[in-house]
mmCIF file of C-alpha atoms in Angstrom:
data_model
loop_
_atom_site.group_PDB
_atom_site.id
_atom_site.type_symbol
_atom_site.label_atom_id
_atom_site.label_comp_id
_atom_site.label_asym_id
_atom_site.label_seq_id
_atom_site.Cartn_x
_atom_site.Cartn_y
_atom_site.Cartn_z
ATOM 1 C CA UNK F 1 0.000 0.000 0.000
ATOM 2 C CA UNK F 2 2.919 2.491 0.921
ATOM 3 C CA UNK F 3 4.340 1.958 -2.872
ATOM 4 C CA UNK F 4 1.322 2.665 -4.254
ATOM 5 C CA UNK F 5 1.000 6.026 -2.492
ATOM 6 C CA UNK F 6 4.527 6.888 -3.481
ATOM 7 C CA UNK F 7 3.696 6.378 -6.922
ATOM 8 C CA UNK F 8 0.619 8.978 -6.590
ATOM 9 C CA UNK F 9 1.854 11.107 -4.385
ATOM 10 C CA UNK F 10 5.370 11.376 -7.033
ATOM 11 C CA UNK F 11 2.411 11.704 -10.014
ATOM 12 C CA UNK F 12 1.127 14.586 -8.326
ATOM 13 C CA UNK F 13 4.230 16.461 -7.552
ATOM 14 C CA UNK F 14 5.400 15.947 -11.109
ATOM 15 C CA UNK F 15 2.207 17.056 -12.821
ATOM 16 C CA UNK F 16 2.299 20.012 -10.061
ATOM 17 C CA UNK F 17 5.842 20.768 -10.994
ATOM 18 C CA UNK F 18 4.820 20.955 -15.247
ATOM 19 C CA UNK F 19 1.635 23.012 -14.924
ATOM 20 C CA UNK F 20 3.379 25.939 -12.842
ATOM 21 C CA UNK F 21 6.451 25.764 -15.388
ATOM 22 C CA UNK F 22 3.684 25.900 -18.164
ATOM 23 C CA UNK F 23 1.744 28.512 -15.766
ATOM 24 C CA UNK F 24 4.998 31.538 -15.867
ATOM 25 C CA UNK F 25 5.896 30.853 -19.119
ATOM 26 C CA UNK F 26 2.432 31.960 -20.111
ATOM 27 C CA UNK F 27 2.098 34.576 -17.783
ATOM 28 C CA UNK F 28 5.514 35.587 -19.595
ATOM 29 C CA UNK F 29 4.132 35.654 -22.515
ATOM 30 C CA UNK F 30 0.624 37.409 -22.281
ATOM 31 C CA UNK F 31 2.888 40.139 -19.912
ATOM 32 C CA UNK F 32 5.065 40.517 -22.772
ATOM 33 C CA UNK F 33 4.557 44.469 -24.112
ATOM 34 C CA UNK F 34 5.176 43.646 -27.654
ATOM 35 C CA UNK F 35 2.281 40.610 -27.683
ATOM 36 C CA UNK F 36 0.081 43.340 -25.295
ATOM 37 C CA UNK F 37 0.415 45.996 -27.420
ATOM 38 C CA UNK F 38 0.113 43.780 -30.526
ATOM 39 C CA UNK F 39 -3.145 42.533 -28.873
ATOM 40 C CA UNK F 40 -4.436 46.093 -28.033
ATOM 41 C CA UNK F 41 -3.705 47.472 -31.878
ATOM 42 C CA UNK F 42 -5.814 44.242 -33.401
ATOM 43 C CA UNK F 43 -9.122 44.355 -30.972
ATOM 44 C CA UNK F 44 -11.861 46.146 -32.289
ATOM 45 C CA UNK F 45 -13.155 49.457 -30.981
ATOM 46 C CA UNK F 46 -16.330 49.461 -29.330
ATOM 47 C CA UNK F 47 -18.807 52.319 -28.900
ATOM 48 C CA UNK F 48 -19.436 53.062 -25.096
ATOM 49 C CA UNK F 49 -22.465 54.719 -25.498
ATOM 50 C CA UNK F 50 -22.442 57.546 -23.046
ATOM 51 C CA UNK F 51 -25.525 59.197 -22.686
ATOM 52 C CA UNK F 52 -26.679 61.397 -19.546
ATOM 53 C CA UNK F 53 -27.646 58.724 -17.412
ATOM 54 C CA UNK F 54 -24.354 57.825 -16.709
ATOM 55 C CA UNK F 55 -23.213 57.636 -12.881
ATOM 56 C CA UNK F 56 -19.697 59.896 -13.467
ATOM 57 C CA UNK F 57 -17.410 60.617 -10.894
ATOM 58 C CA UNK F 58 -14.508 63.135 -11.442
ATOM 59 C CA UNK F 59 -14.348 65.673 -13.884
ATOM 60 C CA UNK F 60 -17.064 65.617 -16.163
ATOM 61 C CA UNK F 61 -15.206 67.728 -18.701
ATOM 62 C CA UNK F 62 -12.986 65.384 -18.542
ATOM 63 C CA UNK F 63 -10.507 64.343 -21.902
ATOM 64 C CA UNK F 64 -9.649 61.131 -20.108
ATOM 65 C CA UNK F 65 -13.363 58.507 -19.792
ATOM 66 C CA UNK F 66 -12.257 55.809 -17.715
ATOM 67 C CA UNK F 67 -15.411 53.642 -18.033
ATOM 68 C CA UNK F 68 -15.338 51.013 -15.000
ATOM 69 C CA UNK F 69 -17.934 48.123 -15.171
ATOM 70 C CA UNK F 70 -18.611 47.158 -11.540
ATOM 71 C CA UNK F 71 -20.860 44.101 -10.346
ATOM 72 C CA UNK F 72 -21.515 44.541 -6.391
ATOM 73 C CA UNK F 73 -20.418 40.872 -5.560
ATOM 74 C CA UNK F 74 -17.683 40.649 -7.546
ATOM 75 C CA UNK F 75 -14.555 39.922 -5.613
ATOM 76 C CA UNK F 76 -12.436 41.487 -8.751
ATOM 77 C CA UNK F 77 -14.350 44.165 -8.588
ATOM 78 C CA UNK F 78 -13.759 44.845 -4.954
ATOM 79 C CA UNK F 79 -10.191 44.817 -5.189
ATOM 80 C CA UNK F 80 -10.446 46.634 -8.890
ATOM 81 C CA UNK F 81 -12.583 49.874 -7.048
ATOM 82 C CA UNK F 82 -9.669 50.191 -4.370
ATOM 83 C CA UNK F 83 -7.056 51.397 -7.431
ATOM 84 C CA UNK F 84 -10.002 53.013 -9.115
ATOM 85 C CA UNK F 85 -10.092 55.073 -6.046
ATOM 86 C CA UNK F 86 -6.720 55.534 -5.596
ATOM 87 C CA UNK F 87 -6.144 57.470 -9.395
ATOM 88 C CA UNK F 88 -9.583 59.129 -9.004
ATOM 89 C CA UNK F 89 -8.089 60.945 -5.705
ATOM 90 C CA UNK F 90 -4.720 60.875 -7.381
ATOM 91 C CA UNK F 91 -6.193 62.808 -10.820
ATOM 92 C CA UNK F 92 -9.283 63.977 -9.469
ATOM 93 C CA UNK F 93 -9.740 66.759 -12.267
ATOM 94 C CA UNK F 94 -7.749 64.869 -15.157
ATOM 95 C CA UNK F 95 -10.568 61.955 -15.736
ATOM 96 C CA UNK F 96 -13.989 61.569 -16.186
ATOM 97 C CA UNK F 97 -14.524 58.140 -14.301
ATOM 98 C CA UNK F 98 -17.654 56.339 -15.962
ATOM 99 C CA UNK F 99 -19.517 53.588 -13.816
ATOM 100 C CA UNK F 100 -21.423 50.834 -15.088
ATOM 101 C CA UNK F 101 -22.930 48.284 -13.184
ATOM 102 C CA UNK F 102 -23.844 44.564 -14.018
ATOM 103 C CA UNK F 103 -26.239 42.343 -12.407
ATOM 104 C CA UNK F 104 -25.691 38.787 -11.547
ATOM 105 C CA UNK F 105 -27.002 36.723 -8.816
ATOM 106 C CA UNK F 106 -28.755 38.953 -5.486
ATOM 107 C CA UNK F 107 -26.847 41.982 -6.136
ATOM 108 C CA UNK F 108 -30.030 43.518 -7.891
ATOM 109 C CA UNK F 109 -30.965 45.633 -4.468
ATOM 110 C CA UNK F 110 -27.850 47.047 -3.131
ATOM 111 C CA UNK F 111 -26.924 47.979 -7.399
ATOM 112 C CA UNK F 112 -30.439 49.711 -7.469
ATOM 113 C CA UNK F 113 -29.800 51.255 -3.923
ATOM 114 C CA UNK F 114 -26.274 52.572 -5.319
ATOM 115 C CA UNK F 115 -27.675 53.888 -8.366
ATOM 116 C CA UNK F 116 -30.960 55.880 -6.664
ATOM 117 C CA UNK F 117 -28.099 57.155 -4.248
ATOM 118 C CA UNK F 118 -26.425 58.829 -7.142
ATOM 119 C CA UNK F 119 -29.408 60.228 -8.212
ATOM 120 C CA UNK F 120 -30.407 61.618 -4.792
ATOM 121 C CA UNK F 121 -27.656 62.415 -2.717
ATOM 122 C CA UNK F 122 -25.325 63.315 -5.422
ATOM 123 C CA UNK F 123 -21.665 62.004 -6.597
ATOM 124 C CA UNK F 124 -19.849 62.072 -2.865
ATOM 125 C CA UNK F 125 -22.438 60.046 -1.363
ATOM 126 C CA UNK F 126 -22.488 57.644 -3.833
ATOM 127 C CA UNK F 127 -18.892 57.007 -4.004
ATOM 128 C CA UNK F 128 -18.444 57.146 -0.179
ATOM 129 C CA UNK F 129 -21.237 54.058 -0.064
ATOM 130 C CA UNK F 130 -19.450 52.679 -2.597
ATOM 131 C CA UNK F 131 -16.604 52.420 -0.583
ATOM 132 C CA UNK F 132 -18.265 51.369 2.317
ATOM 133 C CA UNK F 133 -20.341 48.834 0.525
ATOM 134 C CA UNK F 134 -17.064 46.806 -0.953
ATOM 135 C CA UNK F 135 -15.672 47.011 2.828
ATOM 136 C CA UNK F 136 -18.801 45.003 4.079
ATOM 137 C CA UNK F 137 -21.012 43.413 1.447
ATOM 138 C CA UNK F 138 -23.344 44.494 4.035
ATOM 139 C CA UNK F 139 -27.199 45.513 3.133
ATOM 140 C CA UNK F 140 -28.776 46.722 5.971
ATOM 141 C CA UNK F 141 -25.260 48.258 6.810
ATOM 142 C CA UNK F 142 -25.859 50.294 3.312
ATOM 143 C CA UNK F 143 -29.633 50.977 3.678
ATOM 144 C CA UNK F 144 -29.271 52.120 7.540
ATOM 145 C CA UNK F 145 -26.145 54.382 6.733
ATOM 146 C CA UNK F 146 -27.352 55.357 3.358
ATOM 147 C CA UNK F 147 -31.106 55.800 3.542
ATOM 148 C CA UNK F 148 -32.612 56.625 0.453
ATOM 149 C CA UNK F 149 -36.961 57.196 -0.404
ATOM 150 C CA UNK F 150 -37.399 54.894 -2.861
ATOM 151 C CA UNK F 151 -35.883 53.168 -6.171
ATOM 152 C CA UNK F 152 -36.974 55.810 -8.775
ATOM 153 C CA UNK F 153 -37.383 54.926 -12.626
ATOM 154 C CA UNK F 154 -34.504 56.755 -13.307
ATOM 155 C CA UNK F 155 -32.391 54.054 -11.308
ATOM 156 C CA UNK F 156 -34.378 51.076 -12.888
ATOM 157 C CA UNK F 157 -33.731 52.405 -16.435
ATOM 158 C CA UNK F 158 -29.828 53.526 -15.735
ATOM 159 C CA UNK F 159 -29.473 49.876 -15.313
ATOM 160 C CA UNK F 160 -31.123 48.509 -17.483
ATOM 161 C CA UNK F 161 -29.558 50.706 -20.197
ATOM 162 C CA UNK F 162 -26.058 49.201 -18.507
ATOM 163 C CA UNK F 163 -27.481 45.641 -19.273
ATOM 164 C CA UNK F 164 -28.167 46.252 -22.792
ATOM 165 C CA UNK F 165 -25.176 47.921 -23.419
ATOM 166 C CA UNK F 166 -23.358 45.139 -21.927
ATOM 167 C CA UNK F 167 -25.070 43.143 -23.845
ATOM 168 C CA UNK F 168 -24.063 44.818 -27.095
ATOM 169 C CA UNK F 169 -19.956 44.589 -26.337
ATOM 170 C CA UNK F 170 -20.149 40.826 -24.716
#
């Protein structure tokens, strides 16, 4: 029985060994600035679609659109809204930072909530609940710091019209 689990345990280790050799040389190679920017130059524009029911944070005169697409349970996104925040503080009036949200799974209330709290409270509230919604992934937390009256239609159709756009570029 002891050779036997040798002779796995050694399969393991060896197929463990191959993948992460496999594993930097393609991180090598998609890091690679040549194959990036090769990459970049071949991918086809797409039309973002800004209209004035966009939630913008920044400068809204803005020559630099930053256009972030944010889903409220999305672990990326959490760790994606922390650098986000850091260059909006950093360039405050340089860029015109765009948000977008997605839905997927329960995040439908807290993305309405966010989106109504743009709408009537205004940019700094918004982007402080942001904040403190991606610290907690609490609800009631959000609802009982950031009270708002009600989900308007305005809220309802800004995401909708994020779903259809990203719809159109997916």
């Amino acid at each position: 029985m002891t050779a036997e689990f040798w002779y796995i345990l050694r399969y393991i280790i060896i197929q463990v060994k191959e993948n992460n050799i496999y594993k930097y040389a393609y991180l090598r190679l998609k890091k690679n600035p040549m194959i990036y920017n090769a990459s970049f130059d071949m991918a086809p524009s797409m039309d973002m679609d800004y209209s004035d029911m966009d939630l913008i944070l920044g400068n809204k005169e803005a020559v630099i659109v930053i256009t972030v697409v944010l889903n409220t349970r999305c672990g990326m996104c959490v760790r994606a809204h922390q650098r986000i925040k850091k260059t909006l503080k950093d360039h405050n009036h340089d860029i015109k930072l765009v948000n977008r949200f997605l839905m997927g799974g329960d995040c439908d209330r807290e993305t309405l909530h966010l989106i109504e709290l743009y709408y009537e409270k205004g940019e700094d509230v918004f982007e402080k609940a942001l904040d403190d919604w991606y610290s907690t992934l609490d609800y009631g937390l959000l609802v009982k710091k950031y009270p708002i009256n009600k989900i308007s239609s305005l809220a309802t159709d800004t995401l909708l019209q994020n779903q259809n756009w990203a719809k159109k570029i997916i």
